[in-house]
Structures are given as C-alpha cells and as structure tokens.
PDB file of C-alpha atoms in Angstrom:
ATOM      1  CA  UNK A  30     106.056  88.728 260.019  1.00 52.00           C
ATOM      2  CA  UNK A  31     104.107  89.538 263.719  1.00 67.00           C
ATOM      3  CA  UNK A  32     100.193  89.583 263.214  1.00 84.00           C
ATOM      4  CA  UNK A  33      99.334  92.313 265.531  1.00 84.00           C
ATOM      5  CA  UNK A  34      95.599  93.850 265.568  1.00 85.00           C
ATOM      6  CA  UNK A  35      94.796  97.466 265.824  1.00 88.00           C
ATOM      7  CA  UNK A  36      93.370  98.210 269.487  1.00 89.00           C
ATOM      8  CA  UNK A  37      90.175  99.471 268.224  1.00 88.00           C
ATOM      9  CA  UNK A  38      89.935 103.475 269.621  1.00 92.00           C
ATOM     10  CA  UNK A  39      86.607 104.029 270.598  1.00 95.00           C
ATOM     11  CA  UNK A  40      84.414 105.634 267.934  1.00 96.00           C
ATOM     12  CA  UNK A  41      83.533 109.326 268.645  1.00 97.00           C
ATOM     13  CA  UNK A  42      86.684 109.776 269.774  1.00 97.00           C
ATOM     14  CA  UNK A  43      87.910 113.355 268.647  1.00 97.00           C
ATOM     15  CA  UNK A  44      91.178 113.623 266.802  1.00 97.00           C
ATOM     16  CA  UNK A  45      94.029 114.274 268.337  1.00 97.00           C
ATOM     17  CA  UNK A  46      95.965 117.156 266.953  1.00 97.00           C
ATOM     18  CA  UNK A  47      99.591 117.013 265.935  1.00 98.00           C
ATOM     19  CA  UNK A  48     101.887 118.830 263.914  1.00 98.00           C
ATOM     20  CA  UNK A  49     104.985 116.512 261.909  1.00 98.00           C
ATOM     21  CA  UNK A  50     107.552 116.698 259.291  1.00 97.00           C
ATOM     22  CA  UNK A  51     106.279 115.647 256.054  1.00 97.00           C
ATOM     23  CA  UNK A  52     108.821 113.335 254.415  1.00 97.00           C
ATOM     24  CA  UNK A  53     107.501 114.325 250.969  1.00 94.00           C
ATOM     25  CA  UNK A  54     107.691 118.468 251.349  1.00 95.00           C
ATOM     26  CA  UNK A  55     110.052 118.762 253.689  1.00 95.00           C
ATOM     27  CA  UNK A  56     107.891 120.899 255.933  1.00 97.00           C
ATOM     28  CA  UNK A  57     106.151 120.756 258.897  1.00 97.00           C
ATOM     29  CA  UNK A  58     102.372 119.704 258.490  1.00 97.00           C
ATOM     30  CA  UNK A  59      99.422 119.778 261.257  1.00 96.00           C
ATOM     31  CA  UNK A  60      96.285 118.031 261.227  1.00 97.00           C
ATOM     32  CA  UNK A  61      94.235 121.546 260.525  1.00 95.00           C
ATOM     33  CA  UNK A  62      96.579 122.273 257.886  1.00 94.00           C
ATOM     34  CA  UNK A  63      95.333 118.852 256.036  1.00 97.00           C
ATOM     35  CA  UNK A  64      91.780 117.226 257.455  1.00 96.00           C
ATOM     36  CA  UNK A  65      89.399 116.938 254.777  1.00 97.00           C
ATOM     37  CA  UNK A  66      86.334 119.048 254.039  1.00 96.00           C
ATOM     38  CA  UNK A  67      84.128 115.881 254.427  1.00 98.00           C
ATOM     39  CA  UNK A  68      86.488 113.867 256.507  1.00 98.00           C
ATOM     40  CA  UNK A  69      89.824 112.620 257.346  1.00 98.00           C
ATOM     41  CA  UNK A  70      91.607 109.310 256.627  1.00 98.00           C
ATOM     42  CA  UNK A  71      95.005 109.053 259.010  1.00 98.00           C
ATOM     43  CA  UNK A  72      96.843 105.866 258.058  1.00 98.00           C
ATOM     44  CA  UNK A  73      99.864 104.344 260.462  1.00 98.00           C
ATOM     45  CA  UNK A  74     102.139 102.759 258.208  1.00 98.00           C
ATOM     46  CA  UNK A  75     105.983 102.537 257.199  1.00 97.00           C
ATOM     47  CA  UNK A  76     108.660 101.209 254.825  1.00 96.00           C
ATOM     48  CA  UNK A  77     109.371  97.731 255.764  1.00 94.00           C
ATOM     49  CA  UNK A  78     106.102  96.271 256.674  1.00 95.00           C
ATOM     50  CA  UNK A  79     105.157  93.156 254.448  1.00 95.00           C
ATOM     51  CA  UNK A  80     101.196  94.184 255.486  1.00 96.00           C
ATOM     52  CA  UNK A  81     102.241  98.001 254.151  1.00 97.00           C
ATOM     53  CA  UNK A  82     104.115  96.636 251.353  1.00 96.00           C
ATOM     54  CA  UNK A  83     100.978  94.358 250.231  1.00 97.00           C
ATOM     55  CA  UNK A  84      98.291  97.301 250.772  1.00 97.00           C
ATOM     56  CA  UNK A  85     100.391 100.199 249.044  1.00 97.00           C
ATOM     57  CA  UNK A  86      98.581 100.182 245.595  1.00 97.00           C
ATOM     58  CA  UNK A  87      95.289  99.927 247.238  1.00 97.00           C
ATOM     59  CA  UNK A  88      95.607 103.314 249.357  1.00 97.00           C
ATOM     60  CA  UNK A  89      97.687 104.348 246.466  1.00 97.00           C
ATOM     61  CA  UNK A  90      94.353 104.159 244.691  1.00 97.00           C
ATOM     62  CA  UNK A  91      91.660 105.104 247.596  1.00 97.00           C
ATOM     63  CA  UNK A  92      93.515 108.551 247.894  1.00 98.00           C
ATOM     64  CA  UNK A  93      93.465 109.472 244.668  1.00 97.00           C
ATOM     65  CA  UNK A  94      89.725 108.561 244.641  1.00 97.00           C
ATOM     66  CA  UNK A  95      88.716 109.967 247.751  1.00 98.00           C
ATOM     67  CA  UNK A  96      90.703 113.274 247.742  1.00 98.00           C
ATOM     68  CA  UNK A  97      88.769 114.264 244.798  1.00 97.00           C
ATOM     69  CA  UNK A  98      85.370 114.167 247.219  1.00 97.00           C
ATOM     70  CA  UNK A  99      86.921 116.049 250.427  1.00 97.00           C
ATOM     71  CA  UNK A 100      88.223 112.878 252.226  1.00 98.00           C
ATOM     72  CA  UNK A 101      92.064 113.660 253.467  1.00 98.00           C
ATOM     73  CA  UNK A 102      94.525 110.630 253.551  1.00 98.00           C
ATOM     74  CA  UNK A 103      97.684 111.163 256.336  1.00 98.00           C
ATOM     75  CA  UNK A 104     100.180 109.164 256.407  1.00 98.00           C
ATOM     76  CA  UNK A 105     102.667 108.496 259.658  1.00 98.00           C
ATOM     77  CA  UNK A 106     105.527 106.695 260.398  1.00 98.00           C
ATOM     78  CA  UNK A 107     105.975 105.945 263.994  1.00 97.00           C
ATOM     79  CA  UNK A 108     108.415 102.855 263.710  1.00 96.00           C
ATOM     80  CA  UNK A 109     111.734 103.461 266.204  1.00 95.00           C
ATOM     81  CA  UNK A 110     114.270 104.535 263.403  1.00 95.00           C
ATOM     82  CA  UNK A 111     117.467 103.748 265.323  1.00 93.00           C
ATOM     83  CA  UNK A 112     116.562  99.767 265.202  1.00 92.00           C
ATOM     84  CA  UNK A 113     114.815  99.824 262.202  1.00 93.00           C
ATOM     85  CA  UNK A 114     116.942 102.115 259.639  1.00 94.00           C
ATOM     86  CA  UNK A 115     114.566 101.446 256.503  1.00 95.00           C
ATOM     87  CA  UNK A 116     112.041 103.422 258.258  1.00 95.00           C
ATOM     88  CA  UNK A 117     114.200 106.740 258.286  1.00 95.00           C
ATOM     89  CA  UNK A 118     112.498 109.868 256.909  1.00 95.00           C
ATOM     90  CA  UNK A 119     115.121 110.170 253.820  1.00 95.00           C
ATOM     91  CA  UNK A 120     113.815 106.437 252.343  1.00 96.00           C
ATOM     92  CA  UNK A 121     110.301 107.965 253.695  1.00 97.00           C
ATOM     93  CA  UNK A 122     110.537 110.275 251.115  1.00 96.00           C
ATOM     94  CA  UNK A 123     111.784 107.639 248.610  1.00 96.00           C
ATOM     95  CA  UNK A 124     108.995 105.147 249.144  1.00 96.00           C
ATOM     96  CA  UNK A 125     106.196 108.127 248.708  1.00 97.00           C
ATOM     97  CA  UNK A 126     107.895 108.536 245.190  1.00 96.00           C
ATOM     98  CA  UNK A 127     107.961 105.284 244.297  1.00 96.00           C
ATOM     99  CA  UNK A 128     104.495 104.336 245.167  1.00 96.00           C
ATOM    100  CA  UNK A 129     103.252 107.450 243.792  1.00 96.00           C
ATOM    101  CA  UNK A 130     101.659 109.058 247.433  1.00 97.00           C
ATOM    102  CA  UNK A 131      98.988 111.953 246.713  1.00 97.00           C
ATOM    103  CA  UNK A 132      99.082 112.628 250.578  1.00 97.00           C
ATOM    104  CA  UNK A 133     101.775 113.957 253.036  1.00 98.00           C
ATOM    105  CA  UNK A 134     103.768 110.911 254.468  1.00 98.00           C
ATOM    106  CA  UNK A 135     104.504 112.333 257.905  1.00 98.00           C
ATOM    107  CA  UNK A 136     107.080 110.832 260.182  1.00 98.00           C
ATOM    108  CA  UNK A 137     106.208 110.588 264.305  1.00 98.00           C
ATOM    109  CA  UNK A 138     109.214 110.281 265.876  1.00 96.00           C
ATOM    110  CA  UNK A 139     108.541 110.757 269.444  1.00 97.00           C
ATOM    111  CA  UNK A 140     105.644 107.968 268.525  1.00 97.00           C
ATOM    112  CA  UNK A 141     103.493 110.569 270.612  1.00 97.00           C
ATOM    113  CA  UNK A 142     101.299 110.871 267.880  1.00 98.00           C
ATOM    114  CA  UNK A 143     100.841 106.689 267.675  1.00 97.00           C
ATOM    115  CA  UNK A 144     100.161 106.820 271.413  1.00 97.00           C
ATOM    116  CA  UNK A 145      97.723 109.356 271.036  1.00 97.00           C
ATOM    117  CA  UNK A 146      95.666 107.835 268.305  1.00 97.00           C
ATOM    118  CA  UNK A 147      96.265 103.768 270.389  1.00 96.00           C
ATOM    119  CA  UNK A 148      97.926 102.758 267.119  1.00 96.00           C
ATOM    120  CA  UNK A 149      99.309  99.326 267.384  1.00 95.00           C
ATOM    121  CA  UNK A 150      99.855  97.878 263.917  1.00 95.00           C
ATOM    122  CA  UNK A 151     101.277  99.055 260.162  1.00 96.00           C
ATOM    123  CA  UNK A 152      98.675  99.026 258.831  1.00 97.00           C
ATOM    124  CA  UNK A 153      96.465 100.917 260.705  1.00 96.00           C
ATOM    125  CA  UNK A 154      93.858 103.271 259.164  1.00 98.00           C
ATOM    126  CA  UNK A 155      91.126 105.857 261.303  1.00 98.00           C
ATOM    127  CA  UNK A 156      88.580 107.908 259.285  1.00 98.00           C
ATOM    128  CA  UNK A 157      87.510 110.649 261.107  1.00 98.00           C
ATOM    129  CA  UNK A 158      84.248 113.295 259.937  1.00 98.00           C
ATOM    130  CA  UNK A 159      83.986 116.548 259.016  1.00 96.00           C
ATOM    131  CA  UNK A 160      84.213 117.200 262.743  1.00 96.00           C
ATOM    132  CA  UNK A 161      87.138 115.442 263.299  1.00 96.00           C
ATOM    133  CA  UNK A 162      85.650 112.573 265.119  1.00 97.00           C
ATOM    134  CA  UNK A 163      86.268 108.847 264.536  1.00 98.00           C
ATOM    135  CA  UNK A 164      83.477 107.130 262.559  1.00 98.00           C
ATOM    136  CA  UNK A 165      85.970 104.147 261.312  1.00 98.00           C
ATOM    137  CA  UNK A 166      89.020 102.111 262.617  1.00 97.00           C
ATOM    138  CA  UNK A 167      90.499  99.171 261.519  1.00 95.00           C
ATOM    139  CA  UNK A 168      91.808  96.734 258.619  1.00 96.00           C
ATOM    140  CA  UNK A 169      91.449  98.135 254.991  1.00 97.00           C
ATOM    141  CA  UNK A 170      90.089  94.905 253.826  1.00 97.00           C
ATOM    142  CA  UNK A 171      90.279  91.012 254.186  1.00 96.00           C
ATOM    143  CA  UNK A 172      93.723  90.551 252.271  1.00 96.00           C
ATOM    144  CA  UNK A 173      96.287  89.952 253.728  1.00 95.00           C
ATOM    145  CA  UNK A 174     100.142  88.991 251.907  1.00 94.00           C
ATOM    146  CA  UNK A 175      99.615  85.177 250.579  1.00 92.00           C
ATOM    147  CA  UNK A 176      96.225  84.890 251.684  1.00 93.00           C
ATOM    148  CA  UNK A 177      94.815  85.033 248.176  1.00 94.00           C
ATOM    149  CA  UNK A 178      92.068  87.693 248.238  1.00 95.00           C
ATOM    150  CA  UNK A 179      92.463  90.664 245.882  1.00 96.00           C
ATOM    151  CA  UNK A 180      93.076  94.096 247.138  1.00 95.00           C
ATOM    152  CA  UNK A 181      89.606  95.599 247.052  1.00 96.00           C
ATOM    153  CA  UNK A 182      90.102  98.483 250.337  1.00 96.00           C
ATOM    154  CA  UNK A 183      86.071  97.090 250.729  1.00 96.00           C
ATOM    155  CA  UNK A 184      85.831  97.899 254.578  1.00 97.00           C
ATOM    156  CA  UNK A 185      87.351 101.752 254.448  1.00 98.00           C
ATOM    157  CA  UNK A 186      85.670 102.385 251.147  1.00 97.00           C
ATOM    158  CA  UNK A 187      82.593 101.449 252.724  1.00 97.00           C
ATOM    159  CA  UNK A 188      83.034 103.698 255.492  1.00 98.00           C
ATOM    160  CA  UNK A 189      84.054 106.785 253.561  1.00 98.00           C
ATOM    161  CA  UNK A 190      80.874 106.139 251.011  1.00 98.00           C
ATOM    162  CA  UNK A 191      78.619 106.092 254.129  1.00 98.00           C
ATOM    163  CA  UNK A 192      80.246 109.370 254.897  1.00 97.00           C
ATOM    164  CA  UNK A 193      79.756 110.809 251.953  1.00 98.00           C
ATOM    165  CA  UNK A 194      76.156 109.962 251.330  1.00 97.00           C
ATOM    166  CA  UNK A 195      75.497 111.203 255.019  1.00 96.00           C
ATOM    167  CA  UNK A 196      74.752 107.637 256.348  1.00 96.00           C
ATOM    168  CA  UNK A 197      75.841 106.402 259.497  1.00 94.00           C
ATOM    169  CA  UNK A 198      79.006 104.442 259.796  1.00 95.00           C
ATOM    170  CA  UNK A 199      78.504 100.751 260.368  1.00 94.00           C
ATOM    171  CA  UNK A 200      80.006 100.024 263.610  1.00 93.00           C
ATOM    172  CA  UNK A 201      80.651  96.688 263.052  1.00 92.00           C
ATOM    173  CA  UNK A 202      84.137  96.801 261.824  1.00 97.00           C
ATOM    174  CA  UNK A 203      87.283  94.517 261.693  1.00 96.00           C
ATOM    175  CA  UNK A 204      90.653  95.356 263.540  1.00 95.00           C
ATOM    176  CA  UNK A 205      93.794  95.787 261.118  1.00 96.00           C
ATOM    177  CA  UNK A 206      96.225  93.225 261.469  1.00 93.00           C
ATOM    178  CA  UNK A 207     100.141  93.483 260.576  1.00 94.00           C
ATOM    179  CA  UNK A 208     103.514  94.263 261.741  1.00 93.00           C
ATOM    180  CA  UNK A 209     103.742  95.956 265.757  1.00 94.00           C
ATOM    181  CA  UNK A 210     104.704  99.457 265.409  1.00 95.00           C
ATOM    182  CA  UNK A 211     108.626  99.288 266.445  1.00 95.00           C
ATOM    183  CA  UNK A 212     108.572 101.252 269.556  1.00 95.00           C
ATOM    184  CA  UNK A 213     111.682 103.370 270.922  1.00 93.00           C
ATOM    185  CA  UNK A 214     112.930 101.091 273.783  1.00 88.00           C
ATOM    186  CA  UNK A 215     112.962 102.868 277.625  1.00 75.00           C
TER     187      UNK A 215
END
C-alpha cells in the first residue's frame, strides 16, 4: 500500500470549473450546478484504494450531516480505468449505492480535473467557501488503515464548522495520505 501525501494546493486558490459524468445519475454535472450555498467539499476518491475504503463510512456520515447545513459534497475518481478496471464508471455507481453516497460520484476520464486541483492521492479533500475559494485541503482525520485510531472526520469537520460559524479556518493543515492517483501512462 503506497503512502502518497497531498500536494497541498495554496489556500485562497479559486476552484477550477469542470463538467464531468456523474456515475450515480448518469448525467453530466458541473461545479456551478453542484456547489453549496455555504461551502463545497471536493474529494478525490476511487473504488479500490484501501485508504478510501477505510474512510467511506465517515465521509458518508459527514456528507449527510453537513449537506443539510449548506455544504455540498462532490466525489471525483480520476484513476486510469484501462489499467485499474475496478475503478470503472459502472463499478463507481455500484460503490456509490453500496456506501449510500448522498452526493455525486464523478468520473474524470481525461484526468484534467485532478491535474487542475493538483490532486495526488485518494482520498484527497478540498473545502471551498461560498465564494468557491480554498479554505482547507488535506486529511479527513488521523485515522489510517491499521493504525488503530478511530475515524472521526475531525480535521475536515473542524474546517467546515469554522466556515459555517463565519470563523477563519485554521491554516495549520495536515496532508492527506493515501494511494497515488493512477495516472494514464504517456
């Protein structure tokens, strides 16, 4: 299991616009259609990564809790499906249903969106404010597969709470750790 850290995009960076295929609804969806009134979490995830499988219950829980408060959640898979067929769009749809995702699970076939966000690993989390400017990037919490620390979502949760309360999000942020994004060769 490779341990790749986030690249930590600069805080204040505006979200890059995109339109991608949503494997859940079968429709093309764009950032402008999906962003939340108070904030937007963009997560780069995939089906097969043990780090993502580990955090799935917590991201599902957080999404249900914070969507009701005006924060949208968007999941994106950018992995090379030619060489990693378990991340194919039809299987993304199955995972979304099995996990009870209450958010779109978008397929970044060209990997252009992952590159625009300087995403490096799965999971990689980004929180944007109502102006769609980056206020948090990094880990969900300190829990990793096999480290014995329970899932809490504390790092992302604290950032969302600060955003909702109109407070400044703590700029001391830890990178996420996960499997590297499976880039298309060439």
